């Protein structure tokens, strides 16, 4: 990425490893704040530690295919119980395929 992320936040889903982590590193190197999500708390913590050496980084641990966890994280954000503040730029990094059945049950919610 050659784009500057100065003064911006980017949420990278699956940012605790692989291409997502590489993308988050580029965001932080470009002057932005990297907000990563992942399912494994230890991996998210390690990734945030590595990213924080070069700039601002935050981590969110959740299984995003679990509707209850998504609702909990959303409520936490709305209540101010967690940071950073909402003003994100979304990037999409799809490192693995998923089966349609995991997502079909949420289709009606959108």
Short mmCIF file of N, CA, C and O in Angstrom, two decimals:
data_model
loop_
_atom_site.label_atom_id
_atom_site.label_comp_id
_atom_site.label_asym_id
_atom_site.label_seq_id
_atom_site.Cartn_x
_atom_site.Cartn_y
_atom_site.Cartn_z
N UNK A 1 0.83 -1.18 0.00
CA UNK A 1 0.00 0.00 0.00
C UNK A 1 0.87 1.24 0.00
O UNK A 1 1.78 1.35 0.80
N UNK A 2 0.55 2.15 -0.85
CA UNK A 2 1.29 3.40 -0.88
C UNK A 2 0.48 4.53 -0.26
O UNK A 2 0.96 5.64 -0.15
N UNK A 3 -0.74 4.25 0.13
CA UNK A 3 -1.63 5.26 0.68
C UNK A 3 -1.21 5.65 2.08
O UNK A 3 -0.81 4.83 2.88
N UNK A 4 -1.32 6.94 2.38
CA UNK A 4 -1.05 7.42 3.72
C UNK A 4 -2.29 7.24 4.58
O UNK A 4 -3.41 7.49 4.15
N UNK A 5 -2.07 6.77 5.80
CA UNK A 5 -3.17 6.61 6.75
C UNK A 5 -3.04 7.59 7.90
O UNK A 5 -3.65 7.40 8.94
N UNK A 6 -2.28 8.62 7.70
CA UNK A 6 -2.05 9.62 8.73
C UNK A 6 -3.36 10.14 9.29
O UNK A 6 -4.23 10.60 8.54
N UNK A 7 -3.54 10.01 10.61
CA UNK A 7 -4.72 10.52 11.28
C UNK A 7 -5.98 9.67 11.09
O UNK A 7 -7.06 10.10 11.46
N UNK A 8 -5.85 8.47 10.54
CA UNK A 8 -7.00 7.61 10.30
C UNK A 8 -6.89 6.34 11.12
O UNK A 8 -5.82 5.94 11.55
N UNK A 9 -8.04 5.69 11.31
CA UNK A 9 -8.09 4.37 11.94
C UNK A 9 -8.57 3.39 10.89
O UNK A 9 -9.47 3.69 10.12
N UNK A 10 -7.98 2.21 10.87
CA UNK A 10 -8.43 1.17 9.94
C UNK A 10 -8.69 -0.11 10.73
O UNK A 10 -7.85 -0.55 11.50
N UNK A 11 -9.88 -0.67 10.54
CA UNK A 11 -10.23 -1.94 11.17
C UNK A 11 -9.87 -3.05 10.20
O UNK A 11 -10.32 -3.04 9.05
N UNK A 12 -9.05 -3.98 10.65
CA UNK A 12 -8.64 -5.10 9.81
C UNK A 12 -9.18 -6.38 10.46
O UNK A 12 -8.69 -6.81 11.50
N UNK A 13 -10.20 -6.95 9.85
CA UNK A 13 -10.79 -8.18 10.36
C UNK A 13 -9.82 -9.32 10.05
O UNK A 13 -9.33 -9.44 8.94
N UNK A 14 -9.54 -10.13 11.05
CA UNK A 14 -8.56 -11.20 10.88
C UNK A 14 -7.14 -10.65 10.89
O UNK A 14 -6.25 -11.21 10.26
N UNK A 15 -6.93 -9.59 11.64
CA UNK A 15 -5.64 -8.90 11.63
C UNK A 15 -4.62 -9.43 12.60
O UNK A 15 -3.57 -8.81 12.78
N UNK A 16 -4.88 -10.56 13.25
CA UNK A 16 -3.92 -11.07 14.22
C UNK A 16 -2.87 -11.98 13.59
O UNK A 16 -1.92 -12.40 14.27
N UNK A 17 -3.01 -12.29 12.30
CA UNK A 17 -2.01 -13.13 11.63
C UNK A 17 -2.13 -12.99 10.12
O UNK A 17 -3.09 -12.40 9.61
N UNK A 18 -1.17 -13.52 9.42
CA UNK A 18 -1.21 -13.60 7.96
C UNK A 18 -1.33 -12.27 7.25
O UNK A 18 -0.72 -11.28 7.65
N UNK A 19 -2.14 -12.29 6.18
CA UNK A 19 -2.30 -11.08 5.37
C UNK A 19 -2.96 -9.95 6.14
O UNK A 19 -2.67 -8.77 5.89
N UNK A 20 -3.84 -10.29 7.06
CA UNK A 20 -4.48 -9.25 7.87
C UNK A 20 -3.47 -8.51 8.73
O UNK A 20 -3.50 -7.28 8.82
N UNK A 21 -2.57 -9.26 9.35
CA UNK A 21 -1.53 -8.63 10.17
C UNK A 21 -0.60 -7.80 9.30
O UNK A 21 -0.21 -6.69 9.68
N UNK A 22 -0.25 -8.31 8.13
CA UNK A 22 0.60 -7.55 7.21
C UNK A 22 -0.08 -6.24 6.80
O UNK A 22 0.56 -5.18 6.74
N UNK A 23 -1.39 -6.30 6.57
CA UNK A 23 -2.15 -5.10 6.22
C UNK A 23 -2.14 -4.11 7.38
O UNK A 23 -1.92 -2.91 7.19
N UNK A 24 -2.36 -4.61 8.60
CA UNK A 24 -2.34 -3.74 9.77
C UNK A 24 -0.97 -3.09 9.95
O UNK A 24 -0.87 -1.91 10.32
N UNK A 25 0.10 -3.83 9.69
CA UNK A 25 1.46 -3.26 9.77
C UNK A 25 1.60 -2.11 8.77
O UNK A 25 2.20 -1.08 9.10
N UNK A 26 1.04 -2.26 7.57
CA UNK A 26 1.13 -1.19 6.58
C UNK A 26 0.33 0.03 7.00
O UNK A 26 0.75 1.16 6.75
N UNK A 27 -0.81 -0.18 7.62
CA UNK A 27 -1.62 0.94 8.11
C UNK A 27 -0.84 1.72 9.16
O UNK A 27 -0.74 2.94 9.11
N UNK A 28 -0.27 0.99 10.13
CA UNK A 28 0.49 1.65 11.19
C UNK A 28 1.73 2.33 10.62
O UNK A 28 2.04 3.46 10.99
N UNK A 29 2.42 1.67 9.70
CA UNK A 29 3.61 2.27 9.08
C UNK A 29 3.24 3.52 8.28
O UNK A 29 4.06 4.43 8.16
N UNK A 30 1.99 3.58 7.77
CA UNK A 30 1.52 4.74 7.03
C UNK A 30 0.99 5.85 7.91
O UNK A 30 0.40 6.81 7.43
N UNK A 31 1.18 5.72 9.23
CA UNK A 31 0.79 6.78 10.15
C UNK A 31 -0.59 6.63 10.74
O UNK A 31 -1.05 7.50 11.48
N UNK A 32 -1.27 5.55 10.44
CA UNK A 32 -2.62 5.35 10.95
C UNK A 32 -2.65 4.52 12.23
O UNK A 32 -1.62 4.05 12.71
N UNK A 33 -3.84 4.35 12.75
CA UNK A 33 -4.07 3.50 13.90
C UNK A 33 -4.65 2.19 13.40
O UNK A 33 -5.66 2.19 12.70
N UNK A 34 -4.02 1.09 13.74
CA UNK A 34 -4.51 -0.22 13.34
C UNK A 34 -5.41 -0.80 14.40
O UNK A 34 -5.03 -0.91 15.57
N UNK A 35 -6.62 -1.14 14.02
CA UNK A 35 -7.57 -1.82 14.90
C UNK A 35 -7.78 -3.20 14.30
O UNK A 35 -8.30 -3.32 13.21
N UNK A 36 -7.32 -4.23 15.01
CA UNK A 36 -7.41 -5.58 14.47
C UNK A 36 -8.43 -6.40 15.24
O UNK A 36 -8.70 -6.14 16.41
N UNK A 37 -9.00 -7.37 14.55
CA UNK A 37 -9.89 -8.31 15.21
C UNK A 37 -9.35 -9.72 15.00
O UNK A 37 -8.66 -9.99 14.01
N UNK A 38 -9.65 -10.57 15.95
CA UNK A 38 -9.25 -11.96 15.85
C UNK A 38 -9.96 -12.78 16.90
O UNK A 38 -10.54 -12.24 17.85
N UNK A 39 -9.92 -14.10 16.75
CA UNK A 39 -10.62 -14.98 17.69
C UNK A 39 -9.78 -15.39 18.88
O UNK A 39 -10.30 -15.72 19.93
N UNK A 40 -8.47 -15.40 18.73
CA UNK A 40 -7.57 -15.89 19.77
C UNK A 40 -6.97 -14.71 20.53
O UNK A 40 -6.20 -13.93 19.97
N UNK A 41 -7.32 -14.60 21.81
CA UNK A 41 -6.88 -13.46 22.61
C UNK A 41 -5.36 -13.33 22.68
O UNK A 41 -4.83 -12.23 22.60
N UNK A 42 -4.66 -14.45 22.80
CA UNK A 42 -3.19 -14.40 22.86
C UNK A 42 -2.60 -13.89 21.55
O UNK A 42 -1.66 -13.08 21.56
N UNK A 43 -3.13 -14.35 20.41
CA UNK A 43 -2.63 -13.89 19.12
C UNK A 43 -2.94 -12.42 18.89
O UNK A 43 -2.11 -11.68 18.37
N UNK A 44 -4.13 -12.00 19.29
CA UNK A 44 -4.49 -10.59 19.15
C UNK A 44 -3.56 -9.74 20.01
O UNK A 44 -3.04 -8.72 19.56
N UNK A 45 -3.32 -10.18 21.25
CA UNK A 45 -2.43 -9.43 22.14
C UNK A 45 -1.01 -9.34 21.59
O UNK A 45 -0.38 -8.28 21.64
N UNK A 46 -0.50 -10.44 21.06
CA UNK A 46 0.85 -10.45 20.49
C UNK A 46 0.93 -9.54 19.26
O UNK A 46 1.91 -8.80 19.08
N UNK A 47 -0.11 -9.58 18.44
CA UNK A 47 -0.12 -8.74 17.24
C UNK A 47 -0.19 -7.26 17.61
O UNK A 47 0.53 -6.44 17.03
N UNK A 48 -1.02 -6.92 18.59
CA UNK A 48 -1.11 -5.52 19.04
C UNK A 48 0.24 -5.08 19.61
O UNK A 48 0.69 -3.96 19.35
N UNK A 49 0.90 -5.97 20.35
CA UNK A 49 2.23 -5.64 20.89
C UNK A 49 3.22 -5.33 19.78
O UNK A 49 3.98 -4.36 19.87
N UNK A 50 3.22 -6.15 18.75
CA UNK A 50 4.13 -5.93 17.62
C UNK A 50 3.79 -4.65 16.86
O UNK A 50 4.67 -3.87 16.50
N UNK A 51 2.50 -4.43 16.62
CA UNK A 51 2.08 -3.24 15.90
C UNK A 51 2.38 -1.97 16.70
O UNK A 51 2.76 -0.94 16.13
N UNK A 52 2.22 -2.04 18.01
CA UNK A 52 2.41 -0.87 18.88
C UNK A 52 3.86 -0.38 18.90
O UNK A 52 4.11 0.76 19.30
N UNK A 53 4.78 -1.20 18.48
CA UNK A 53 6.18 -0.77 18.43
C UNK A 53 6.39 0.30 17.36
O UNK A 53 7.36 1.05 17.42
N UNK A 54 5.47 0.36 16.40
CA UNK A 54 5.61 1.32 15.30
C UNK A 54 4.52 2.37 15.25
O UNK A 54 4.50 3.20 14.36
N UNK A 55 3.57 2.32 16.20
CA UNK A 55 2.49 3.29 16.19
C UNK A 55 1.34 2.83 17.07
O UNK A 55 1.51 1.96 17.92
N UNK A 56 0.17 3.40 16.83
CA UNK A 56 -0.99 3.07 17.65
C UNK A 56 -1.71 1.83 17.11
O UNK A 56 -1.92 1.70 15.90
N UNK A 57 -2.08 0.96 18.03
CA UNK A 57 -2.80 -0.26 17.63
C UNK A 57 -3.73 -0.69 18.76
O UNK A 57 -3.43 -0.52 19.93
N UNK A 58 -4.87 -1.24 18.37
CA UNK A 58 -5.87 -1.74 19.29
C UNK A 58 -6.29 -3.12 18.82
O UNK A 58 -6.23 -3.43 17.63
N UNK A 59 -6.76 -3.93 19.74
CA UNK A 59 -7.23 -5.26 19.37
C UNK A 59 -8.61 -5.55 19.92
O UNK A 59 -8.96 -5.11 21.01
N UNK A 60 -9.39 -6.28 19.16
CA UNK A 60 -10.71 -6.72 19.56
C UNK A 60 -10.75 -8.23 19.39
O UNK A 60 -10.52 -8.73 18.29
N UNK A 61 -11.00 -8.94 20.48
CA UNK A 61 -11.08 -10.39 20.41
C UNK A 61 -12.54 -10.79 20.37
O UNK A 61 -13.29 -10.48 21.29
N UNK A 62 -12.93 -11.46 19.28
CA UNK A 62 -14.32 -11.93 19.14
C UNK A 62 -14.41 -12.90 17.98
O UNK A 62 -13.64 -12.82 17.03
N UNK A 63 -15.37 -13.79 18.07
CA UNK A 63 -15.74 -14.66 16.96
C UNK A 63 -16.86 -13.94 16.22
O UNK A 63 -17.99 -13.89 16.70
N UNK A 64 -16.54 -13.35 15.09
CA UNK A 64 -17.51 -12.50 14.40
C UNK A 64 -18.65 -13.27 13.74
O UNK A 64 -19.61 -12.65 13.29
N UNK A 65 -18.57 -14.60 13.70
CA UNK A 65 -19.71 -15.37 13.21
C UNK A 65 -20.68 -15.72 14.33
O UNK A 65 -21.71 -16.32 14.08
N UNK A 66 -20.35 -15.32 15.56
CA UNK A 66 -21.22 -15.53 16.72
C UNK A 66 -21.99 -14.24 16.97
O UNK A 66 -21.45 -13.25 17.46
N UNK A 67 -23.25 -14.24 16.64
CA UNK A 67 -24.08 -13.04 16.73
C UNK A 67 -24.08 -12.43 18.14
O UNK A 67 -24.06 -11.21 18.28
N UNK A 68 -24.09 -13.26 19.17
CA UNK A 68 -24.08 -12.74 20.54
C UNK A 68 -22.80 -11.95 20.83
O UNK A 68 -22.85 -10.90 21.47
N UNK A 69 -21.66 -12.47 20.39
CA UNK A 69 -20.41 -11.75 20.61
C UNK A 69 -20.38 -10.44 19.84
O UNK A 69 -19.90 -9.42 20.36
N UNK A 70 -20.89 -10.44 18.63
CA UNK A 70 -20.93 -9.21 17.84
C UNK A 70 -21.81 -8.18 18.54
O UNK A 70 -21.44 -7.01 18.66
N UNK A 71 -22.97 -8.60 19.02
CA UNK A 71 -23.86 -7.68 19.73
C UNK A 71 -23.20 -7.13 20.99
O UNK A 71 -23.33 -5.94 21.31
N UNK A 72 -22.50 -7.98 21.72
CA UNK A 72 -21.80 -7.54 22.93
C UNK A 72 -20.74 -6.50 22.59
O UNK A 72 -20.63 -5.47 23.26
N UNK A 73 -19.94 -6.76 21.58
CA UNK A 73 -18.88 -5.82 21.18
C UNK A 73 -19.50 -4.50 20.71
O UNK A 73 -19.00 -3.42 21.02
N UNK A 74 -20.62 -4.58 19.99
CA UNK A 74 -21.29 -3.37 19.52
C UNK A 74 -21.79 -2.54 20.70
O UNK A 74 -21.61 -1.33 20.75
N UNK A 75 -22.40 -3.21 21.68
CA UNK A 75 -22.89 -2.50 22.87
C UNK A 75 -21.74 -1.87 23.66
O UNK A 75 -21.85 -0.76 24.15
N UNK A 76 -20.62 -2.60 23.76
CA UNK A 76 -19.45 -2.05 24.45
C UNK A 76 -18.98 -0.77 23.78
O UNK A 76 -18.65 0.21 24.43
N UNK A 77 -18.95 -0.77 22.45
CA UNK A 77 -18.51 0.40 21.70
C UNK A 77 -19.49 1.56 21.93
O UNK A 77 -19.08 2.69 22.14
N UNK A 78 -20.78 1.28 21.86
CA UNK A 78 -21.79 2.32 21.99
C UNK A 78 -21.80 2.93 23.39
O UNK A 78 -22.05 4.12 23.55
N UNK A 79 -21.50 2.11 24.39
CA UNK A 79 -21.54 2.61 25.77
C UNK A 79 -20.24 3.31 26.16
O UNK A 79 -20.17 3.91 27.23
N UNK A 80 -19.24 3.22 25.32
CA UNK A 80 -17.95 3.82 25.65
C UNK A 80 -17.11 2.93 26.54
O UNK A 80 -16.07 3.35 27.04
N UNK A 81 -17.53 1.68 26.73
CA UNK A 81 -16.79 0.76 27.60
C UNK A 81 -15.50 0.28 26.96
O UNK A 81 -14.64 -0.27 27.62
N UNK A 82 -15.34 0.50 25.67
CA UNK A 82 -14.11 0.11 25.00
C UNK A 82 -13.70 1.21 24.04
O UNK A 82 -14.48 2.05 23.66
N UNK A 83 -12.46 1.20 23.66
CA UNK A 83 -11.93 2.21 22.75
C UNK A 83 -11.35 1.50 21.55
O UNK A 83 -11.14 0.30 21.59
N UNK A 84 -11.06 2.11 20.49
CA UNK A 84 -11.06 3.53 20.16
C UNK A 84 -12.43 4.03 19.72
O UNK A 84 -13.33 3.25 19.49
N UNK A 85 -12.51 5.33 19.58
CA UNK A 85 -13.76 5.96 19.16
C UNK A 85 -14.08 5.59 17.71
O UNK A 85 -13.20 5.35 16.93
N UNK A 86 -15.37 5.55 17.37
CA UNK A 86 -15.74 5.17 16.01
C UNK A 86 -15.43 6.26 14.99
O UNK A 86 -15.86 7.38 15.13
N UNK A 87 -14.64 5.98 14.05
CA UNK A 87 -14.35 6.79 12.86
C UNK A 87 -13.34 5.99 12.06
O UNK A 87 -12.22 6.39 11.86
N UNK A 88 -13.78 4.83 11.65
CA UNK A 88 -12.88 3.88 11.02
C UNK A 88 -12.94 3.93 9.51
O UNK A 88 -13.94 4.28 8.93
N UNK A 89 -11.87 3.47 8.91
CA UNK A 89 -11.85 3.20 7.48
C UNK A 89 -11.76 1.70 7.33
O UNK A 89 -10.88 1.07 7.89
N UNK A 90 -12.69 1.11 6.62
CA UNK A 90 -12.71 -0.35 6.51
C UNK A 90 -11.82 -0.83 5.37
O UNK A 90 -11.88 -0.32 4.27
N UNK A 91 -11.03 -1.84 5.67
CA UNK A 91 -10.25 -2.56 4.68
C UNK A 91 -10.69 -4.00 4.76
O UNK A 91 -10.98 -4.50 5.84
N UNK A 92 -10.70 -4.69 3.67
CA UNK A 92 -11.11 -6.08 3.70
C UNK A 92 -9.96 -6.96 3.24
O UNK A 92 -9.42 -6.76 2.16
N UNK A 93 -9.61 -7.90 4.06
CA UNK A 93 -8.56 -8.85 3.73
C UNK A 93 -9.12 -10.24 3.96
O UNK A 93 -9.37 -10.63 5.08
N UNK A 94 -9.34 -10.98 2.91
CA UNK A 94 -9.97 -12.29 3.01
C UNK A 94 -8.90 -13.34 2.76
O UNK A 94 -8.60 -13.67 1.63
N UNK A 95 -8.34 -13.87 3.82
CA UNK A 95 -7.25 -14.82 3.69
C UNK A 95 -7.72 -16.26 3.60
O UNK A 95 -6.97 -17.13 3.26
N UNK A 96 -8.95 -16.52 3.95
CA UNK A 96 -9.45 -17.89 3.91
C UNK A 96 -10.90 -17.89 3.44
O UNK A 96 -11.60 -16.91 3.55
N UNK A 97 -11.31 -19.00 2.93
CA UNK A 97 -12.69 -19.10 2.48
C UNK A 97 -13.56 -19.54 3.65
O UNK A 97 -13.08 -20.12 4.62
N UNK A 98 -14.81 -19.27 3.55
CA UNK A 98 -15.73 -19.72 4.58
C UNK A 98 -16.93 -20.35 3.90
O UNK A 98 -17.26 -20.03 2.76
N UNK A 99 -17.57 -21.22 4.59
CA UNK A 99 -18.72 -21.90 4.00
C UNK A 99 -19.94 -21.01 4.10
O UNK A 99 -20.14 -20.32 5.10
N UNK A 100 -20.78 -21.01 3.06
CA UNK A 100 -21.97 -20.16 3.08
C UNK A 100 -22.87 -20.40 4.29
O UNK A 100 -23.50 -19.48 4.78
N UNK A 101 -22.91 -21.62 4.79
CA UNK A 101 -23.81 -21.92 5.89
C UNK A 101 -23.48 -21.12 7.14
O UNK A 101 -24.35 -20.82 7.93
N UNK A 102 -22.22 -20.75 7.33
CA UNK A 102 -21.84 -19.95 8.50
C UNK A 102 -22.43 -18.55 8.43
O UNK A 102 -22.62 -17.90 9.45
N UNK A 103 -22.70 -18.07 7.23
CA UNK A 103 -23.16 -16.70 7.07
C UNK A 103 -24.64 -16.59 6.73
O UNK A 103 -25.22 -15.54 6.93
N UNK A 104 -25.22 -17.65 6.22
CA UNK A 104 -26.62 -17.60 5.81
C UNK A 104 -27.56 -17.24 6.95
O UNK A 104 -28.56 -16.55 6.76
N UNK A 105 -27.25 -17.69 8.15
CA UNK A 105 -28.16 -17.43 9.26
C UNK A 105 -28.21 -15.95 9.65
O UNK A 105 -29.10 -15.52 10.33
N UNK A 106 -27.23 -15.15 9.19
CA UNK A 106 -27.22 -13.73 9.51
C UNK A 106 -27.79 -12.88 8.37
O UNK A 106 -27.97 -11.69 8.51
N UNK A 107 -28.05 -13.50 7.26
CA UNK A 107 -28.52 -12.76 6.08
C UNK A 107 -29.77 -11.95 6.39
O UNK A 107 -29.90 -10.81 5.98
N UNK A 108 -30.70 -12.50 7.14
CA UNK A 108 -31.95 -11.82 7.44
C UNK A 108 -31.73 -10.57 8.30
O UNK A 108 -32.54 -9.65 8.29
N UNK A 109 -30.63 -10.54 9.05
CA UNK A 109 -30.36 -9.39 9.92
C UNK A 109 -29.95 -8.16 9.11
O UNK A 109 -30.07 -7.05 9.58
N UNK A 110 -29.48 -8.36 7.90
CA UNK A 110 -29.04 -7.24 7.09
C UNK A 110 -30.08 -6.89 6.11
O UNK A 110 -30.19 -6.01 5.44
#
